[in-house]
CSV table of C-alpha atoms in Angstrom, one decimal:
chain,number,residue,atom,x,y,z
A,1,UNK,CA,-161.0,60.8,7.5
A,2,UNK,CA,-164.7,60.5,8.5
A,3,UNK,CA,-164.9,57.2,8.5
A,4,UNK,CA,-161.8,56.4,10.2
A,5,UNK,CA,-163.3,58.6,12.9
A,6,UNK,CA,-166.7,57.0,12.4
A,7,UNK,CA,-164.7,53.9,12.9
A,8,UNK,CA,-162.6,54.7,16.1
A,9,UNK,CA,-166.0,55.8,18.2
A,10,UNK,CA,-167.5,52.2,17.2
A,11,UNK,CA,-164.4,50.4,18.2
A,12,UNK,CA,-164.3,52.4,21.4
A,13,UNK,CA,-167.9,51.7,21.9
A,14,UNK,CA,-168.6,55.5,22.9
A,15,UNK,CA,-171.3,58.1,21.3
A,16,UNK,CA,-171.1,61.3,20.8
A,17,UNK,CA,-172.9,62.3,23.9
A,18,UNK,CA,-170.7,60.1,25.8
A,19,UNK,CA,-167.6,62.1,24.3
A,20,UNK,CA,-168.5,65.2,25.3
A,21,UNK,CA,-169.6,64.1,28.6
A,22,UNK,CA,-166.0,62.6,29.2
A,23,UNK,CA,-164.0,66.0,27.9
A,24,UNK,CA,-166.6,68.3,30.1
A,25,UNK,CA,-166.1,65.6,32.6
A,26,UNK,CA,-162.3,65.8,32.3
A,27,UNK,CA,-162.4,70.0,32.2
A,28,UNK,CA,-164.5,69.7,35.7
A,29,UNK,CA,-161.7,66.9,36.9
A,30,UNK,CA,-158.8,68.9,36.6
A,31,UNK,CA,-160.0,72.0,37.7
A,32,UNK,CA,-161.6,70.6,40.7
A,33,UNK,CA,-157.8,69.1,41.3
A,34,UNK,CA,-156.7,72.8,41.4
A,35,UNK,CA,-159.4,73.9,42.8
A,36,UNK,CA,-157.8,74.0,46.4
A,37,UNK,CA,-154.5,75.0,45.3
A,38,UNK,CA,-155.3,79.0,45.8
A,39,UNK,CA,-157.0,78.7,48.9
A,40,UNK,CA,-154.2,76.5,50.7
A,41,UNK,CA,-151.8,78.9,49.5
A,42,UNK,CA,-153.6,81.6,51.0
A,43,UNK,CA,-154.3,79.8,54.2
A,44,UNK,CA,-150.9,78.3,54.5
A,45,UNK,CA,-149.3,82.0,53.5
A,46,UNK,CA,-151.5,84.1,56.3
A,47,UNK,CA,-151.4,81.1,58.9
A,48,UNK,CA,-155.1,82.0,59.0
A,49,UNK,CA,-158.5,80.3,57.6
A,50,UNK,CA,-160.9,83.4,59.0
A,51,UNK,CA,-161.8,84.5,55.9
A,52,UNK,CA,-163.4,81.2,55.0
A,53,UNK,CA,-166.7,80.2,56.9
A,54,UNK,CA,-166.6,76.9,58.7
A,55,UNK,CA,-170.4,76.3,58.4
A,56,UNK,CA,-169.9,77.2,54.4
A,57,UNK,CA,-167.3,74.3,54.4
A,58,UNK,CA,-169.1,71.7,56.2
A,59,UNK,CA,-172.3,72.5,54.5
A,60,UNK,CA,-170.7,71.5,51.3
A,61,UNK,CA,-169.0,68.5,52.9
A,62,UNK,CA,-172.3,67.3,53.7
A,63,UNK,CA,-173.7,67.6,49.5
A,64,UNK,CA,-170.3,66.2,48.6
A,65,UNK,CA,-171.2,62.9,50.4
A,66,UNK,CA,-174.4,62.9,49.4
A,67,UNK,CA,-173.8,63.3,45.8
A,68,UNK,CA,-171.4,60.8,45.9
A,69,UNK,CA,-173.7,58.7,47.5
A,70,UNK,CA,-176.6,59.6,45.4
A,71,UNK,CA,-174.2,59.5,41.9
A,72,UNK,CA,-173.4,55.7,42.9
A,73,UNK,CA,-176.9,54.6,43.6
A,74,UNK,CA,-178.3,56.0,40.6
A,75,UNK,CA,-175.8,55.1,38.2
A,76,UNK,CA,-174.9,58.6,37.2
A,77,UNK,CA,-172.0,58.9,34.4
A,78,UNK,CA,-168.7,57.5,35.6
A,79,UNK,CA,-167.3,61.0,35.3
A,80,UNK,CA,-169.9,62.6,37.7
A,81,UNK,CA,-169.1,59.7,40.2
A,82,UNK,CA,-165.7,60.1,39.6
A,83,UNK,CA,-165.7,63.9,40.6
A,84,UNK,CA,-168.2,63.1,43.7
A,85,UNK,CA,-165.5,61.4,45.5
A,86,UNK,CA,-163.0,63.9,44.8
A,87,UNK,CA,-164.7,66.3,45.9
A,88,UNK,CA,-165.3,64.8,49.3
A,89,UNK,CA,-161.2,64.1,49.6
A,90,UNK,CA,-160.9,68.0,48.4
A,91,UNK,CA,-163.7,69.1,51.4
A,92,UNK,CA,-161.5,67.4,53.9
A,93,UNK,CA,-158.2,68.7,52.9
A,94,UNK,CA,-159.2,72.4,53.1
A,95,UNK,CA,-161.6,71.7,56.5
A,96,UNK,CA,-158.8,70.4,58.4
A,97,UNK,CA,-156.3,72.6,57.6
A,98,UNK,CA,-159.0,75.2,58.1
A,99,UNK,CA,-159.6,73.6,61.8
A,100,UNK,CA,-155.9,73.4,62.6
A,101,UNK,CA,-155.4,77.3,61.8
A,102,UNK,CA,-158.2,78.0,64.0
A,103,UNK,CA,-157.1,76.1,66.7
A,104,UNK,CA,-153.8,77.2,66.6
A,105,UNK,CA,-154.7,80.8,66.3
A,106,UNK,CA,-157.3,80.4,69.0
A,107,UNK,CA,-154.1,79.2,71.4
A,108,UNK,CA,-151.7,81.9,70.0
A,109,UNK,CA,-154.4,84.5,70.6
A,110,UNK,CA,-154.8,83.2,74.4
A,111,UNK,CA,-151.1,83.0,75.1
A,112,UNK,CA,-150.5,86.3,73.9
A,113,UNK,CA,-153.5,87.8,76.3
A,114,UNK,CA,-152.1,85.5,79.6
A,115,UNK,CA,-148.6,87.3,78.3
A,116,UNK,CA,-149.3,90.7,78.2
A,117,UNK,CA,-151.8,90.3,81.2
A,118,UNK,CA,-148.5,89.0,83.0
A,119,UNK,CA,-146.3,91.7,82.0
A,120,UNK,CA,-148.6,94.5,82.9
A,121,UNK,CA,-148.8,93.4,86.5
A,122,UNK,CA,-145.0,92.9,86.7
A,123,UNK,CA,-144.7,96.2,85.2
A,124,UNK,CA,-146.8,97.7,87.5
A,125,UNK,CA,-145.2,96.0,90.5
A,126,UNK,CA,-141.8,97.3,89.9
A,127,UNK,CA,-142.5,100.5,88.7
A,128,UNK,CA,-141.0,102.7,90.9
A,129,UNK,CA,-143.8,105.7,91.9
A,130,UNK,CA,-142.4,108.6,91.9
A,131,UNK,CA,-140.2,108.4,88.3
A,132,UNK,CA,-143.3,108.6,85.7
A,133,UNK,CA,-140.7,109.4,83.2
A,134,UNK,CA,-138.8,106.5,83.4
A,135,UNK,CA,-141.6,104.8,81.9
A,136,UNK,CA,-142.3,106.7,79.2
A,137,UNK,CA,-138.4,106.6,77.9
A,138,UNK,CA,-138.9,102.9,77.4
A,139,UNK,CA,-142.7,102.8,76.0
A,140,UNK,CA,-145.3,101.6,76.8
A,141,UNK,CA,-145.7,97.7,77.7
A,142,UNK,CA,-145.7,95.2,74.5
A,143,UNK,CA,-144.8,98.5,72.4
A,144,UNK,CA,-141.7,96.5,71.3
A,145,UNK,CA,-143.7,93.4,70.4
A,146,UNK,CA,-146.2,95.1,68.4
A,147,UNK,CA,-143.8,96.8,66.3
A,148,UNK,CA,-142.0,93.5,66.2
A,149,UNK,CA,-145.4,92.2,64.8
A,150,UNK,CA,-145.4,94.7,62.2
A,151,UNK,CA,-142.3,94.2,60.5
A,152,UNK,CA,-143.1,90.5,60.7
A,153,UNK,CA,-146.4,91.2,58.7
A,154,UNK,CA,-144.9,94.0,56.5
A,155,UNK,CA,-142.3,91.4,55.4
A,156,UNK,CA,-145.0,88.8,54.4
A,157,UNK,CA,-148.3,91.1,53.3
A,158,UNK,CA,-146.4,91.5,49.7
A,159,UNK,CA,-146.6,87.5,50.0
A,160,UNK,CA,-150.1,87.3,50.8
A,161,UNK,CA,-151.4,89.9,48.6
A,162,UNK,CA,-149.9,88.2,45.4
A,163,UNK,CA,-151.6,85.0,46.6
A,164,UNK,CA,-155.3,86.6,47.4
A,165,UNK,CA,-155.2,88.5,44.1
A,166,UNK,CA,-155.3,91.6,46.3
A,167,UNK,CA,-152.3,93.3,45.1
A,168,UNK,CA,-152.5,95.8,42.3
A,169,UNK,CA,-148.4,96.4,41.9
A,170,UNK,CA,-147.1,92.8,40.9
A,171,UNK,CA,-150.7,91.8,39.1
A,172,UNK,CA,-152.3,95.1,37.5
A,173,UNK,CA,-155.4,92.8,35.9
A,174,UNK,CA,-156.1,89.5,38.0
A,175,UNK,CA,-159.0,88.8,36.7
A,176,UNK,CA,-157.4,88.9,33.3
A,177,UNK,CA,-154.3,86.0,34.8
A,178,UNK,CA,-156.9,84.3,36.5
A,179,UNK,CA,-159.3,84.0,33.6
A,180,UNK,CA,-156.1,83.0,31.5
A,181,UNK,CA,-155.6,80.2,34.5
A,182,UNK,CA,-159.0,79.4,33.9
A,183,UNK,CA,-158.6,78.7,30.2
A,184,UNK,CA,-155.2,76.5,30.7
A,185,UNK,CA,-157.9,74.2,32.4
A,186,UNK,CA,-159.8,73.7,29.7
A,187,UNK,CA,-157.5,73.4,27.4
A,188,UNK,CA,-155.3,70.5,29.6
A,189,UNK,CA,-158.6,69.1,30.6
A,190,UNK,CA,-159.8,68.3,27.1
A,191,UNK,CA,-156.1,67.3,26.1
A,192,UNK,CA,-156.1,64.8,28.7
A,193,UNK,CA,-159.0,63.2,28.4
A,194,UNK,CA,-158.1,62.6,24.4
A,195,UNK,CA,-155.2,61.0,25.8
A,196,UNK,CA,-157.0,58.6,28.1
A,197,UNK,CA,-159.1,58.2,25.1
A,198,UNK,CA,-156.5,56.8,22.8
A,199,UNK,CA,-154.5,54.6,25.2
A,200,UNK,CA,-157.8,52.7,25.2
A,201,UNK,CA,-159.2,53.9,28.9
A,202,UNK,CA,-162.7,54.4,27.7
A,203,UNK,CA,-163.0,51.2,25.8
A,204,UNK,CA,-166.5,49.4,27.0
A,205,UNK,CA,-168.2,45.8,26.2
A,206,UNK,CA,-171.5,46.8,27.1
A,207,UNK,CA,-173.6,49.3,27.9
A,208,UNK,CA,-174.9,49.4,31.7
A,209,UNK,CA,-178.5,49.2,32.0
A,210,UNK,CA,-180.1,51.7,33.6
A,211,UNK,CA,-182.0,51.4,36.6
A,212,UNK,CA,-185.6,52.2,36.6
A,213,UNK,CA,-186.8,55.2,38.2
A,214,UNK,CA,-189.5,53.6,39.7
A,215,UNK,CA,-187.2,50.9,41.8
A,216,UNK,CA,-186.2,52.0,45.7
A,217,UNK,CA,-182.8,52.2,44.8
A,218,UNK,CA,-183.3,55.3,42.0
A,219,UNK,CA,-186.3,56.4,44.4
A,220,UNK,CA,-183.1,56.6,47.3
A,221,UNK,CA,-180.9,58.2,44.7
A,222,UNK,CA,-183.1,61.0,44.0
A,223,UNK,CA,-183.4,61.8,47.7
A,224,UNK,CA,-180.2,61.9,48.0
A,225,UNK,CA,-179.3,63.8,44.9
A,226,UNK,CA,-182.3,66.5,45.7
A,227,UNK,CA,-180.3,66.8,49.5
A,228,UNK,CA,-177.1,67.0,47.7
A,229,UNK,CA,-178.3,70.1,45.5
A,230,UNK,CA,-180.5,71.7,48.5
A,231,UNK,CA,-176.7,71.9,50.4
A,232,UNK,CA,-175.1,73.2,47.2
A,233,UNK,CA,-177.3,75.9,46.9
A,234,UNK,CA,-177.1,76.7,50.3
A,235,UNK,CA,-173.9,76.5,51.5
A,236,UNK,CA,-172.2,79.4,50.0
A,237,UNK,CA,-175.2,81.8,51.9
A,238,UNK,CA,-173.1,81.8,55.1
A,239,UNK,CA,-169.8,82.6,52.8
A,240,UNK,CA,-172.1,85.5,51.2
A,241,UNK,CA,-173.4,86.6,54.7
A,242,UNK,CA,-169.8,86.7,56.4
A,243,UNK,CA,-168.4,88.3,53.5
A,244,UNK,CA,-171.3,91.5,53.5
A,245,UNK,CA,-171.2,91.6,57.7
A,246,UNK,CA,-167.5,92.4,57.5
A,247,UNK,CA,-167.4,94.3,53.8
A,248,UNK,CA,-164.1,92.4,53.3
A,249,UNK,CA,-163.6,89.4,51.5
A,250,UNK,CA,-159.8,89.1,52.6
A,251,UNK,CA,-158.6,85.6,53.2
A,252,UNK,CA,-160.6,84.1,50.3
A,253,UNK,CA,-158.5,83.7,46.8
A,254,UNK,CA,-160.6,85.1,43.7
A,255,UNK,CA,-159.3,81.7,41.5
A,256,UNK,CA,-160.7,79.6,44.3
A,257,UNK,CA,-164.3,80.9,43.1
A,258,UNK,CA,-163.4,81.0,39.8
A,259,UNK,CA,-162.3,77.0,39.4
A,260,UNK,CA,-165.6,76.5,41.3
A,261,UNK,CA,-167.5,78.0,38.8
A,262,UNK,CA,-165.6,76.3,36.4
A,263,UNK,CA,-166.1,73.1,37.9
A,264,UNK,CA,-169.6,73.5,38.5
A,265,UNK,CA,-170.6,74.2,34.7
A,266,UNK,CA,-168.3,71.6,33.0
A,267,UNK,CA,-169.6,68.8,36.0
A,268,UNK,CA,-173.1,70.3,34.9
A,269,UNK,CA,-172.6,70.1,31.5
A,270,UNK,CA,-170.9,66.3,31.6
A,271,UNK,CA,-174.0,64.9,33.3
A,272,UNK,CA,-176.2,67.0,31.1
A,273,UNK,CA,-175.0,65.7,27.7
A,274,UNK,CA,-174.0,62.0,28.8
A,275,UNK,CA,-177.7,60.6,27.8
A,276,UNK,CA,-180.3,62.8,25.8
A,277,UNK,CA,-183.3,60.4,27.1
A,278,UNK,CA,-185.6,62.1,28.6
A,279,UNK,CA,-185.8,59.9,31.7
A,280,UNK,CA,-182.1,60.3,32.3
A,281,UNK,CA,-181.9,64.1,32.3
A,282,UNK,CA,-185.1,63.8,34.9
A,283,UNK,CA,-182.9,61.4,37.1
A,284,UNK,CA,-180.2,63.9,36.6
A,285,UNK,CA,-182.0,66.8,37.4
A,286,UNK,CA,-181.0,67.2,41.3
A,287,UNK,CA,-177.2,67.3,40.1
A,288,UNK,CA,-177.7,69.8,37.3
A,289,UNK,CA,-179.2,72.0,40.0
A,290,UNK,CA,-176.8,71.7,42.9
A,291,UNK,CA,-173.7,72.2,40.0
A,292,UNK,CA,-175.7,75.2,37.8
A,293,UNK,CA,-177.5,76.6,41.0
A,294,UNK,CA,-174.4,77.6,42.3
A,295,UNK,CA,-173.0,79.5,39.9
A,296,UNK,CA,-175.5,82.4,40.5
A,297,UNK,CA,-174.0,82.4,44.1
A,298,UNK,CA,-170.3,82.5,43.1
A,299,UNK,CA,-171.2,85.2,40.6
A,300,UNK,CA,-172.6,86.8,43.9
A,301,UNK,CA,-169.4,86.4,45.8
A,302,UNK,CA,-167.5,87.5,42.8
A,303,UNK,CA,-169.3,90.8,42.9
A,304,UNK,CA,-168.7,91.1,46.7
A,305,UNK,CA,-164.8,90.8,45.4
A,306,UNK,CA,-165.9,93.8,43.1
A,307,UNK,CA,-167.5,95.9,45.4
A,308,UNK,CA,-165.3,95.2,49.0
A,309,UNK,CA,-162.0,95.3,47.3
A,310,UNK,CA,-161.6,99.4,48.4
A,311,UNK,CA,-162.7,98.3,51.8
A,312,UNK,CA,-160.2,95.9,51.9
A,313,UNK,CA,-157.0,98.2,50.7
A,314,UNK,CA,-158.2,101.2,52.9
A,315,UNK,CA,-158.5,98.9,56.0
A,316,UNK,CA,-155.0,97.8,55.3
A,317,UNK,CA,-153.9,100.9,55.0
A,318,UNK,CA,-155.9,102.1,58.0
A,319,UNK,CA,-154.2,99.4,59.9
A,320,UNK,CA,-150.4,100.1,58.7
A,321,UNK,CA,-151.0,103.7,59.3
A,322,UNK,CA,-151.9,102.7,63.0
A,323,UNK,CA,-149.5,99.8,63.8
């Protein structure tokens, strides 16, 4: 059995650093392909992106492109590049649905302030003077519409707060599902990249040649890997800042954070164990900073879950109570 397997790498022309760079590789691939799945749900459930921070989102746009750009120039594992340009399609997915929620709240919101500006001055128009209680037998104006508006929400909150993870009757333990989630991606992660392993997608002639790290290009790929992993590490900060100014982190899904940590360490991992040379994991170290780096910050945001999650159920409460 050994040398049959001894005998498959050769053929295959792969090490054994190259393996497990393609599997971590692979793990990072597929949950960065689910990665948005939680927080579109969440967004397209509550017709709302406000719990997410734009400047957190384009921050990250920004160290997407240049990793990618940095991943190509330097000749980074094909995994790594791979991911870099997903994550760049993934950044503008979830910033323009993010952008058309705004905007269409934004226009909602002002329509509904021209509205009730409108009716208050036709109220008080033809509101006769001297029959006060005739007003208060039909309520005050927009009472109707706002307890229209809370039935409408009532119906869809049990929605939303299966989505965010925020609701304790249908999910008792989400971190326990979620971390279950969490494992199914390793698990089909590593399955399919033994897959694409035997139908021969791995199979190589030669190996590329490195570039120097003295040449321009690596010198340019550096730069831009050191900018990619200086936006990494500080693009969550306005996420962690909105998130303690408003003790709430509604509107943000917990498995969101939790592929992205995910991600980070496999994509970490794949570039770390592609090449044990010395000079590679030097060349490499910008994108095992911006991936690593970040996974103190999400362990930061996960504790903001922890902490704000009462906050969150007694302003809901608060707010039901008052509606």
């Amino acid at each position: 059995m050994e040398a049959n397997i001894v005998d498959t790498t050769l053929t295959h022309g792969l090490s054994t650093n190259e393996i497990l760079s393609g599997i971590f590789g692979s793990i990072s691939l597929t949950a960065w392909i689910c990665l948005l799945l939680p927080q579109l749900i969440t967004n397209y459930r509550s017709k709302s992106a406000e719990g997410l921070s734009m400047l957190f989102l384009a921050v990250w746009l920004f160290g997407d492109i240049s990793n990618l750009s940095g991943a190509l120039v330097t000749g980074l594992a094909p995994t790594a590049s791979a991911l870099a340009g997903y994550f760049c399609i993934s950044d503008v997915i979830l910033i323009t649905q993010s952008l058309y929620y705004n905007v269409l709240n934004a226009r909602k919101d002002r329509k509904a302030r021209q509205r009730t500006r409108s009716t208050q001055s036709e109220a008080s128009e033809d509101e006769p003077l001297l029959q006060p209680r005739r007003r208060s037998s039909s309520g005050l104006p927009g009472s109707h519409r706002r307890h229209s508006i809370h039935r409408t929400e009532s119906g869809f909150a049990p929605i939303k707060r299966v989505v965010t993870g925020e609701d304790d009757t249908p999910d008792s333990n989400p971190w326990l599902h979620n971390t279950m989630s969490v494992a199914a991606i390793w698990i089909v992660g590593a399955a399919g990249w033994f897959v694409s392993y035997k139908v021969g997608a791995w199979d190589k002639d030669d190996a590329p040649e490195e570039p120097s790290t003295e040449t321009p290009v690596a010198i340019l790929g550096l730069v831009l890997g050191y900018a990619s992993a200086i936006c990494y590490l500080c693009a969550r900060i306005p996420q962690i800042i909105k998130n303690y100014r408003e003790k709430s982190c509604e509107g943000l899904a917990l498995l969101f954070f939790l592929l992205s940590l995910t991600g980070n360490l496999t994509y970490g991992l794949s570039v770390f164990t592609y090449s044990p040379e010395p000079a590679y994991i030097i060349k490499a170290i910008p994108w095992l900073l911006g991936s690593l780096g970040t996974i103190v910050e999400d362990c930061v945001i996960f504790y903001q879950f922890r902490i704000y999650s009462g906050n969150t159920a007694a302003k809901r409460n608060a707010t039901e109570e008052t509606a």
